[in-house]
Short mmCIF file of C-alpha atoms and ligand atoms in Angstrom, two decimals:
data_model
loop_
_atom_site.label_atom_id
_atom_site.label_comp_id
_atom_site.label_asym_id
_atom_site.label_seq_id
_atom_site.Cartn_x
_atom_site.Cartn_y
_atom_site.Cartn_z
CA MET A 1207 17.02 -33.70 -9.44
CA THR A 1208 15.09 -32.53 -6.42
CA PHE A 1209 13.19 -29.25 -6.87
CA ASP A 1210 14.65 -28.74 -10.34
CA PHE A 1211 12.30 -25.84 -11.01
CA ILE A 1212 14.32 -23.64 -8.67
CA ARG A 1213 17.10 -23.27 -11.23
CA THR A 1214 14.99 -23.34 -14.39
CA ASP A 1215 12.51 -20.73 -13.16
CA VAL A 1216 15.28 -18.32 -12.21
CA GLU A 1217 17.02 -18.82 -15.56
CA GLU A 1218 13.74 -18.07 -17.31
CA GLN A 1219 13.38 -14.81 -15.34
CA LYS A 1220 16.75 -13.73 -16.70
CA THR A 1221 15.87 -14.42 -20.34
CA LYS A 1222 12.62 -12.47 -19.89
CA PHE A 1223 14.37 -9.43 -18.38
CA ARG A 1224 12.38 -10.06 -15.21
CA TYR A 1225 15.25 -11.13 -13.00
CA ARG A 1226 15.20 -9.51 -9.55
CA GLN A 1227 18.02 -8.95 -7.14
CA LEU A 1228 18.39 -7.50 -3.70
CA VAL A 1229 20.32 -4.26 -3.46
CA CYS A 1230 21.69 -3.20 -0.12
CA ASN A 1231 21.17 0.41 0.89
CA SER A 1232 24.17 1.09 3.07
CA MET A 1233 23.29 4.38 4.68
CA ALA A 1234 20.97 5.32 7.49
CA SER A 1235 17.99 7.31 6.28
CA GLN A 1236 19.21 10.76 5.24
CA GLY A 1237 16.40 12.44 3.41
CA ASN A 1238 16.32 11.20 -0.12
CA GLU A 1239 19.85 10.03 -0.59
CA ILE A 1240 20.60 6.34 -0.85
CA VAL A 1241 24.03 4.77 -1.12
CA ILE A 1242 24.39 1.56 -3.09
CA LYS A 1243 27.77 -0.09 -3.63
CA GLY A 1244 29.45 3.12 -2.51
CA LYS A 1245 27.63 5.34 -4.99
CA SER A 1246 25.09 7.92 -3.88
CA TYR A 1247 21.74 8.41 -5.63
CA LEU A 1248 18.71 10.65 -5.37
CA ASN A 1249 15.95 8.28 -4.37
CA PHE A 1250 12.65 8.43 -6.29
CA SER A 1251 11.58 4.90 -5.33
CA SER A 1252 10.90 5.37 -1.66
CA ASN A 1253 7.46 5.02 -0.09
CA ASP A 1254 8.37 7.49 2.64
CA TYR A 1255 5.89 9.87 1.02
CA LEU A 1256 5.75 12.43 3.81
CA GLY A 1257 9.49 12.34 4.44
CA LEU A 1258 8.96 11.29 8.05
CA ASN A 1259 11.53 8.49 8.22
CA GLY A 1260 14.22 9.56 10.66
CA HIS A 1261 12.14 12.45 12.06
CA ALA A 1262 13.69 13.48 15.38
CA GLN A 1263 10.40 13.29 17.31
CA ILE A 1264 9.55 9.83 15.97
CA ASN A 1265 13.06 8.58 16.73
CA LYS A 1266 12.72 9.97 20.23
CA ALA A 1267 9.33 8.30 20.70
CA LEU A 1268 10.85 5.00 19.60
CA GLN A 1269 13.61 5.33 22.19
CA GLU A 1270 11.08 6.28 24.82
CA GLY A 1271 8.98 3.28 23.80
CA VAL A 1272 11.96 0.96 24.20
CA ASP A 1273 12.63 2.37 27.68
CA LYS A 1274 9.00 1.92 28.70
CA PHE A 1275 8.11 -1.38 27.05
CA GLY A 1276 11.33 -3.02 25.78
CA THR A 1277 11.91 -4.01 22.17
CA CYS A 1278 9.50 -6.92 21.90
CA ALA A 1279 5.86 -7.71 22.70
CA SER A 1280 7.10 -11.15 23.82
CA SER A 1281 3.87 -12.95 22.94
CA SER A 1282 0.81 -12.76 20.77
CA SER A 1283 -1.79 -10.11 21.55
CA LEU A 1284 -4.17 -12.64 23.05
CA VAL A 1285 -1.62 -13.99 25.51
CA THR A 1286 0.27 -11.07 27.07
CA GLY A 1287 1.51 -9.19 24.00
CA TYR A 1288 -1.13 -6.47 23.97
CA HIS A 1289 0.43 -3.46 25.69
CA TYR A 1290 -0.73 -0.01 26.64
CA ALA A 1291 1.17 1.34 23.60
CA HIS A 1292 -0.96 -0.79 21.26
CA GLN A 1293 -4.19 0.27 22.92
CA ALA A 1294 -3.26 3.95 22.85
CA LEU A 1295 -2.29 3.73 19.16
CA GLU A 1296 -5.56 1.98 18.30
CA GLU A 1297 -7.53 4.71 20.05
CA ASP A 1298 -5.70 7.42 18.12
CA ILE A 1299 -6.40 5.69 14.81
CA CYS A 1300 -10.11 5.26 15.66
CA GLN A 1301 -10.38 8.99 16.36
CA TRP A 1302 -8.41 9.94 13.27
CA LEU A 1303 -10.53 7.82 10.90
CA ASN A 1304 -13.75 8.13 12.88
CA LYS A 1305 -14.07 4.36 13.23
CA PRO A 1306 -15.36 2.37 16.21
CA LYS A 1307 -12.54 -0.19 16.34
CA CYS A 1308 -9.03 -0.90 15.15
CA LEU A 1309 -6.75 -3.94 15.26
CA LEU A 1310 -2.97 -3.96 14.77
CA PHE A 1311 -0.95 -6.38 12.63
CA THR A 1312 2.77 -6.78 12.04
CA SER A 1313 2.41 -6.16 8.31
CA GLY A 1314 -0.08 -5.02 5.73
CA PHE A 1315 0.44 -8.30 3.93
CA SER A 1316 -0.73 -10.30 6.93
CA ALA A 1317 -3.61 -7.88 7.66
CA ASN A 1318 -4.93 -8.48 4.13
CA LEU A 1319 -4.57 -12.25 4.41
CA ALA A 1320 -6.32 -12.11 7.79
CA LEU A 1321 -9.28 -10.08 6.56
CA PHE A 1322 -10.00 -12.15 3.44
CA HIS A 1323 -9.44 -15.39 5.30
CA ALA A 1324 -11.85 -14.34 8.05
CA LEU A 1325 -14.61 -13.05 5.77
CA GLY A 1326 -14.18 -15.86 3.25
CA LYS A 1327 -15.42 -18.42 5.76
CA ASN A 1328 -17.43 -20.40 3.20
CA GLU A 1329 -18.80 -20.33 -0.35
CA HIS A 1330 -21.63 -18.00 0.67
CA SER A 1331 -19.09 -15.21 0.72
CA HIS A 1332 -18.47 -13.36 -2.54
CA PHE A 1333 -15.47 -11.13 -3.05
CA TYR A 1334 -15.28 -8.56 -5.84
CA LEU A 1335 -11.75 -7.33 -6.35
CA ASP A 1336 -10.43 -4.61 -8.59
CA LYS A 1337 -8.06 -6.27 -11.08
CA LEU A 1338 -5.17 -4.08 -9.96
CA SER A 1339 -5.49 -5.06 -6.29
CA HIS A 1340 -2.28 -5.80 -4.40
CA ALA A 1341 -0.83 -9.32 -4.38
CA SER A 1342 -1.69 -9.75 -0.70
CA MET A 1343 -5.39 -9.06 -1.39
CA ILE A 1344 -5.44 -11.47 -4.31
CA ASP A 1345 -3.67 -14.18 -2.32
CA GLY A 1346 -5.94 -13.64 0.67
CA ALA A 1347 -9.06 -13.80 -1.47
CA TYR A 1348 -8.09 -16.93 -3.42
CA GLN A 1349 -6.80 -18.76 -0.34
CA SER A 1350 -10.18 -18.27 1.33
CA LYS A 1351 -13.32 -20.32 0.68
CA ALA A 1352 -15.17 -17.36 -0.86
CA LYS A 1353 -16.17 -17.08 -4.50
CA VAL A 1354 -13.87 -14.50 -6.07
CA LYS A 1355 -14.59 -12.24 -9.04
CA ARG A 1356 -12.30 -9.55 -10.35
CA PHE A 1357 -13.59 -6.45 -12.11
CA ASN A 1358 -11.63 -4.34 -14.57
CA HIS A 1359 -9.67 -1.54 -12.96
CA ASN A 1360 -12.07 1.13 -11.65
CA ASP A 1361 -14.87 -0.22 -13.85
CA ILE A 1362 -17.92 0.62 -11.73
CA ASP A 1363 -20.42 -0.51 -14.40
CA GLN A 1364 -18.90 -3.95 -14.65
CA LEU A 1365 -18.82 -4.24 -10.87
CA ALA A 1366 -22.50 -3.27 -10.72
CA ARG A 1367 -23.34 -5.97 -13.28
CA LEU A 1368 -21.44 -8.61 -11.31
CA LEU A 1369 -23.20 -7.61 -8.09
CA THR A 1370 -26.61 -7.64 -9.76
CA ARG A 1371 -25.96 -11.10 -11.15
CA THR A 1372 -25.23 -12.41 -7.64
CA ASP A 1373 -28.36 -10.68 -6.31
CA HIS A 1374 -30.47 -12.41 -8.98
CA SER A 1375 -29.04 -15.87 -8.62
CA ALA A 1376 -31.04 -16.63 -5.47
CA LEU A 1377 -28.03 -15.68 -3.41
CA ALA A 1378 -29.50 -12.43 -2.23
CA SER A 1379 -28.66 -13.37 1.33
CA SER A 1380 -25.02 -14.00 0.46
CA ASN A 1381 -22.19 -11.99 1.95
CA LYS A 1382 -20.64 -9.60 -0.50
CA LEU A 1383 -17.39 -7.69 -0.13
CA ILE A 1384 -16.12 -5.14 -2.64
CA ALA A 1385 -12.37 -4.70 -2.35
CA SER A 1386 -10.09 -2.13 -3.90
CA GLU A 1387 -7.16 0.15 -3.13
CA GLY A 1388 -7.60 3.78 -2.09
CA VAL A 1389 -4.60 4.74 -4.20
CA PHE A 1390 -3.20 2.08 -6.53
CA SER A 1391 0.40 1.22 -5.84
CA MET A 1392 1.68 0.96 -9.39
CA ASP A 1393 0.07 3.95 -11.11
CA GLY A 1394 -0.99 6.17 -8.23
CA CYS A 1395 -4.55 6.66 -9.43
CA GLN A 1396 -7.42 6.61 -6.95
CA ALA A 1397 -10.39 4.32 -6.56
CA LYS A 1398 -13.79 5.90 -7.22
CA VAL A 1399 -14.44 5.82 -3.52
CA LEU A 1400 -17.84 7.54 -3.43
CA GLN A 1401 -19.26 5.39 -6.23
CA LEU A 1402 -17.91 2.23 -4.63
CA ALA A 1403 -19.46 3.20 -1.29
CA GLN A 1404 -22.85 3.90 -2.92
CA LEU A 1405 -22.76 0.67 -4.88
CA ALA A 1406 -21.88 -1.29 -1.76
CA LYS A 1407 -24.77 0.25 0.10
CA SER A 1408 -27.34 -0.41 -2.61
CA HIS A 1409 -26.27 -4.07 -2.93
CA HIS A 1410 -25.97 -4.67 0.82
CA ALA A 1411 -22.28 -5.33 0.35
CA TRP A 1412 -19.37 -4.15 2.46
CA LEU A 1413 -16.60 -2.00 1.06
CA TYR A 1414 -12.99 -2.81 1.91
CA LEU A 1415 -10.22 -0.44 0.94
CA ASP A 1416 -6.50 -1.01 1.21
CA ASP A 1417 -5.16 2.47 2.00
CA ALA A 1418 -1.47 1.58 1.97
CA HIS A 1419 -0.71 4.50 -0.36
CA SER A 1420 -3.48 6.86 0.77
CA ILE A 1421 -2.90 7.01 4.48
CA GLY A 1422 -1.07 10.20 5.42
CA VAL A 1423 -1.22 11.54 1.87
CA ILE A 1424 -4.94 11.83 1.00
CA GLY A 1425 -7.44 13.83 3.07
CA ASN A 1426 -7.09 17.11 4.96
CA LYS A 1427 -5.59 15.28 7.93
CA GLY A 1428 -4.10 12.42 5.95
CA GLN A 1429 -6.91 10.10 6.98
CA GLY A 1430 -7.04 8.50 3.51
CA SER A 1431 -10.18 7.17 1.81
CA ASN A 1432 -12.34 7.75 4.89
CA SER A 1433 -12.14 11.44 4.05
CA PHE A 1434 -14.41 10.78 1.02
CA ALA A 1435 -16.95 8.33 2.44
CA ASN A 1436 -17.55 6.03 5.35
CA ILE A 1437 -15.61 2.91 4.39
CA ASP A 1438 -16.81 -0.27 6.14
CA ILE A 1439 -13.32 -1.70 6.56
CA THR A 1440 -10.01 0.03 5.98
CA MET A 1441 -6.52 -1.41 6.05
CA ALA A 1442 -3.38 0.66 6.00
CA THR A 1443 0.25 -0.14 6.55
CA PHE A 1444 2.63 1.85 8.74
CA GLY A 1445 5.57 1.02 6.47
CA LYS A 1446 4.92 3.76 3.93
CA ALA A 1447 3.93 7.35 4.76
CA VAL A 1448 3.75 6.59 8.50
CA ALA A 1449 7.44 5.60 8.40
CA THR A 1450 7.42 2.86 11.04
CA SER A 1451 6.19 -0.71 10.43
CA GLY A 1452 3.12 -2.85 10.94
CA ALA A 1453 -0.47 -2.20 9.86
CA PHE A 1454 -4.01 -1.74 11.08
CA LEU A 1455 -7.53 -2.80 10.18
CA ALA A 1456 -10.26 -0.33 11.13
CA CYS A 1457 -13.81 -1.70 11.31
CA ASP A 1458 -16.92 -2.02 13.47
CA GLU A 1459 -17.16 -3.70 16.88
CA ASN A 1460 -18.57 -6.98 15.58
CA LEU A 1461 -15.86 -7.62 13.02
CA HIS A 1462 -13.22 -6.61 15.56
CA GLU A 1463 -14.58 -9.14 18.02
CA TYR A 1464 -14.75 -11.81 15.31
CA LEU A 1465 -11.13 -11.26 14.24
CA VAL A 1466 -9.89 -11.38 17.82
CA ASN A 1467 -11.67 -14.72 18.22
CA PHE A 1468 -11.13 -16.36 14.85
CA SER A 1469 -8.35 -14.70 12.83
CA ARG A 1470 -5.49 -17.17 12.71
CA HIS A 1471 -3.14 -14.48 11.37
CA TYR A 1472 -3.91 -12.34 14.41
CA ILE A 1473 -4.08 -15.01 17.09
CA TYR A 1474 -0.98 -17.02 16.17
CA SER A 1475 1.43 -14.18 15.56
CA THR A 1476 3.53 -12.12 17.97
CA ALA A 1477 2.12 -8.63 18.46
CA MET A 1478 4.00 -5.76 16.83
CA SER A 1479 6.76 -4.29 18.98
CA PRO A 1480 5.15 -1.93 21.52
CA ALA A 1481 8.03 0.52 21.02
CA ILE A 1482 7.14 0.68 17.33
CA ALA A 1483 3.51 1.26 18.30
CA TRP A 1484 4.65 4.16 20.50
CA ALA A 1485 6.67 5.68 17.65
CA THR A 1486 3.74 5.17 15.28
CA LYS A 1487 1.50 7.12 17.63
CA LYS A 1488 3.88 10.07 17.39
CA SER A 1489 4.11 9.78 13.61
CA ILE A 1490 0.31 9.86 13.28
CA ALA A 1491 0.14 12.99 15.45
CA LEU A 1492 2.65 14.69 13.12
CA ILE A 1493 0.77 13.52 10.03
CA GLN A 1494 -2.46 15.11 11.25
CA ALA A 1495 -0.82 18.39 12.20
CA GLU A 1496 1.73 19.01 9.44
CA HIS A 1497 -0.35 19.87 6.39
CA TRP A 1498 2.66 21.31 4.62
CA ARG A 1499 3.91 17.81 3.88
CA ARG A 1500 0.84 17.02 1.76
CA GLU A 1501 0.95 20.45 0.13
CA LYS A 1502 4.60 19.95 -0.79
CA ILE A 1503 3.81 16.65 -2.55
CA SER A 1504 1.13 18.41 -4.64
CA GLU A 1505 3.36 21.33 -5.55
CA LEU A 1506 6.32 19.18 -6.55
CA SER A 1507 4.09 16.76 -8.47
CA ALA A 1508 2.57 19.61 -10.47
CA LEU A 1509 6.03 20.92 -11.25
CA PHE A 1510 7.18 17.46 -12.38
CA GLY A 1511 4.20 17.09 -14.74
CA ALA A 1512 4.84 20.52 -16.22
CA LEU A 1513 8.54 19.85 -16.84
CA LEU A 1514 8.20 16.51 -18.62
CA ALA A 1515 8.41 16.49 -22.41
CA ASP A 1516 5.09 16.34 -24.30
CA ASN A 1517 5.76 12.87 -25.73
CA ILE A 1518 5.98 11.28 -22.28
CA GLU A 1519 2.93 9.43 -21.04
CA LEU A 1520 2.44 10.35 -17.39
CA VAL A 1521 -0.46 9.08 -15.31
CA THR A 1522 -1.46 12.20 -13.37
CA THR A 1523 -2.65 11.66 -9.82
CA GLN A 1524 -3.24 13.35 -6.49
CA SER A 1525 -0.94 10.93 -4.73
CA SER A 1526 2.84 10.71 -4.42
CA ILE A 1527 3.01 8.01 -7.07
CA HIS A 1528 3.55 8.94 -10.71
CA ALA A 1529 3.85 6.28 -13.36
CA ILE A 1530 5.58 6.77 -16.67
CA ILE A 1531 4.40 3.96 -18.90
CA ILE A 1532 7.17 2.60 -21.12
CA GLY A 1533 5.61 -0.67 -22.31
CA ASP A 1534 8.40 -3.09 -23.02
CA GLU A 1535 10.37 -4.65 -20.11
CA LYS A 1536 13.70 -4.25 -21.83
CA LYS A 1537 13.21 -0.58 -22.61
CA ALA A 1538 11.97 0.17 -19.10
CA LEU A 1539 15.11 -1.45 -17.68
CA MET A 1540 17.31 0.46 -20.10
CA VAL A 1541 15.79 3.81 -19.15
CA SER A 1542 16.11 2.98 -15.47
CA GLU A 1543 19.81 2.08 -16.00
CA LYS A 1544 20.41 5.35 -17.84
CA LEU A 1545 18.91 7.26 -14.94
CA LYS A 1546 21.06 5.34 -12.48
CA SER A 1547 24.14 6.42 -14.35
CA GLN A 1548 22.98 10.01 -13.73
CA GLY A 1549 22.59 9.42 -10.02
CA ILE A 1550 18.83 8.86 -9.97
CA TRP A 1551 17.40 5.77 -8.33
CA LEU A 1552 14.08 4.88 -9.78
CA THR A 1553 12.82 1.34 -10.21
CA ALA A 1554 11.49 -0.16 -13.41
CA ILE A 1555 8.33 -2.05 -12.53
CA ARG A 1556 7.83 -5.07 -14.75
CA PRO A 1557 5.46 -8.04 -15.07
CA PRO A 1558 4.19 -9.89 -13.14
CA THR A 1559 3.86 -6.86 -10.82
CA VAL A 1560 2.13 -5.03 -13.68
CA ALA A 1561 0.41 -6.32 -16.83
CA VAL A 1562 2.47 -7.42 -19.84
CA ASN A 1563 3.45 -4.46 -22.04
CA SER A 1564 2.82 -1.95 -19.29
CA SER A 1565 6.30 -1.88 -17.78
CA ARG A 1566 6.85 1.48 -16.24
CA LEU A 1567 8.99 3.79 -14.23
CA ARG A 1568 7.39 4.36 -10.88
CA VAL A 1569 8.37 7.78 -9.57
CA THR A 1570 7.50 8.70 -6.00
CA ILE A 1571 7.61 12.35 -5.09
CA CYS A 1572 8.00 12.90 -1.38
CA ALA A 1573 7.65 15.85 0.96
CA ASN A 1574 11.41 15.93 1.50
CA HIS A 1575 12.29 16.35 -2.18
CA ASN A 1576 12.93 19.89 -3.35
CA THR A 1577 12.44 21.89 -6.54
CA LYS A 1578 16.00 21.29 -7.63
CA ASP A 1579 15.59 17.50 -7.31
CA ILE A 1580 12.45 17.57 -9.43
CA LYS A 1581 14.01 19.74 -12.14
CA TYR A 1582 16.98 17.41 -12.37
CA LEU A 1583 14.72 14.34 -12.47
CA ALA A 1584 12.54 15.73 -15.27
CA GLU A 1585 15.58 16.80 -17.28
CA CYS A 1586 17.17 13.34 -17.02
CA ILE A 1587 13.94 11.50 -17.85
CA ASN A 1588 13.34 13.74 -20.88
CA LYS A 1589 16.82 12.86 -22.17
CA ALA A 1590 16.63 9.16 -21.33
CA ILE A 1591 13.31 8.64 -23.11
CA ALA A 1592 13.79 10.93 -26.11
C1 PLP B 942 2.87 -2.30 0.72
C2 PLP B 942 1.49 -2.80 0.53
C3 PLP B 942 0.94 -3.80 1.34
C4 PLP B 942 1.76 -4.57 2.32
O1 PLP B 942 2.02 -3.83 3.46
P1 PLP B 942 3.32 -4.20 4.34
O2 PLP B 942 3.06 -3.55 5.63
O3 PLP B 942 4.48 -3.67 3.60
O4 PLP B 942 3.32 -5.71 4.42
C5 PLP B 942 -0.39 -4.11 1.17
N1 PLP B 942 -1.14 -3.50 0.25
C6 PLP B 942 -0.64 -2.57 -0.57
C7 PLP B 942 -1.52 -1.92 -1.57
C8 PLP B 942 0.69 -2.19 -0.46
O5 PLP B 942 1.19 -1.28 -1.29
#
């Protein structure tokens, strides 16, 4: 039979408790409520960390953007798709992160592929990736021509040894890129940004951080990892705390120019909708000004940690993401189902997204949750796991 594996692979997912299905959320964004198959749930799976999705001023900016620029860029950036809205958004991001240049993409996934593809031009490039890096970084790195090494999660000593080995193997002139995530998507912990930046400098390497989960949340103005050190290249998506869609890469002039000339992902793709760029500009202005959103995440997260039973293993972090490690896939699913029956939507994250035996509940605490939500969540989790 043609493409037999399609059926057998899916059947295998089911026997391993790894089967995935789409669920349709049938209500327009209303704070933290989601409605699935007619039942309403409190959502603790959303990446709308700052609670900005549906914000009246962002909605208004989107409408204004549509009136000014239409709904579509109508071509790639290098043809006629690059609008004033894109340029203005790029300028705002450069100021916010204190970076010379910025380039927009339609998704974080494609921005990561673009960056690794561009820098992995040949085998003289060496990429060093944290083992917990996002799928799009791993795919980008391995699809490039670079030599790829992965270091254990946040293991600075091991990374230093790998870099030193490259330095000693007569490849001192090689091009080295250290890549990690500002805040890791599946457990919420942070990269050791300062140490990574120092290590990069001393080995003449560049540091690349994917700030998908840091942007908006980390830093006094939500500027992410660049609030700790000067990061050579930063990527962040607009689809999480920024509450629109698309992504950016912030870098120096030379890399910007190179990507505009050689990045296939940039050149051969329609520019993001200029109306979305206009709305994103508004969202970023709100993110910088409204400190209370970040403070709320910290307060509610502290409360959550304090209310959980002592026997529950919580990875404590400064981000919105809080992982409760369960271990076994089946048990993680069971706990998540129990919580669903109590009106709490919280996804069980299972392999291959996370390592075998580290299945977990990934709780996201957002600025639009309240104390009552958190108390109810902790109470239900305590019961479900006990
Ligand atoms: C979500 C995510 C991406 C992908 O961004 P999209 O804009 O959703 O394509 C990339 N990296 C990390 C770490 C992410 O969490």
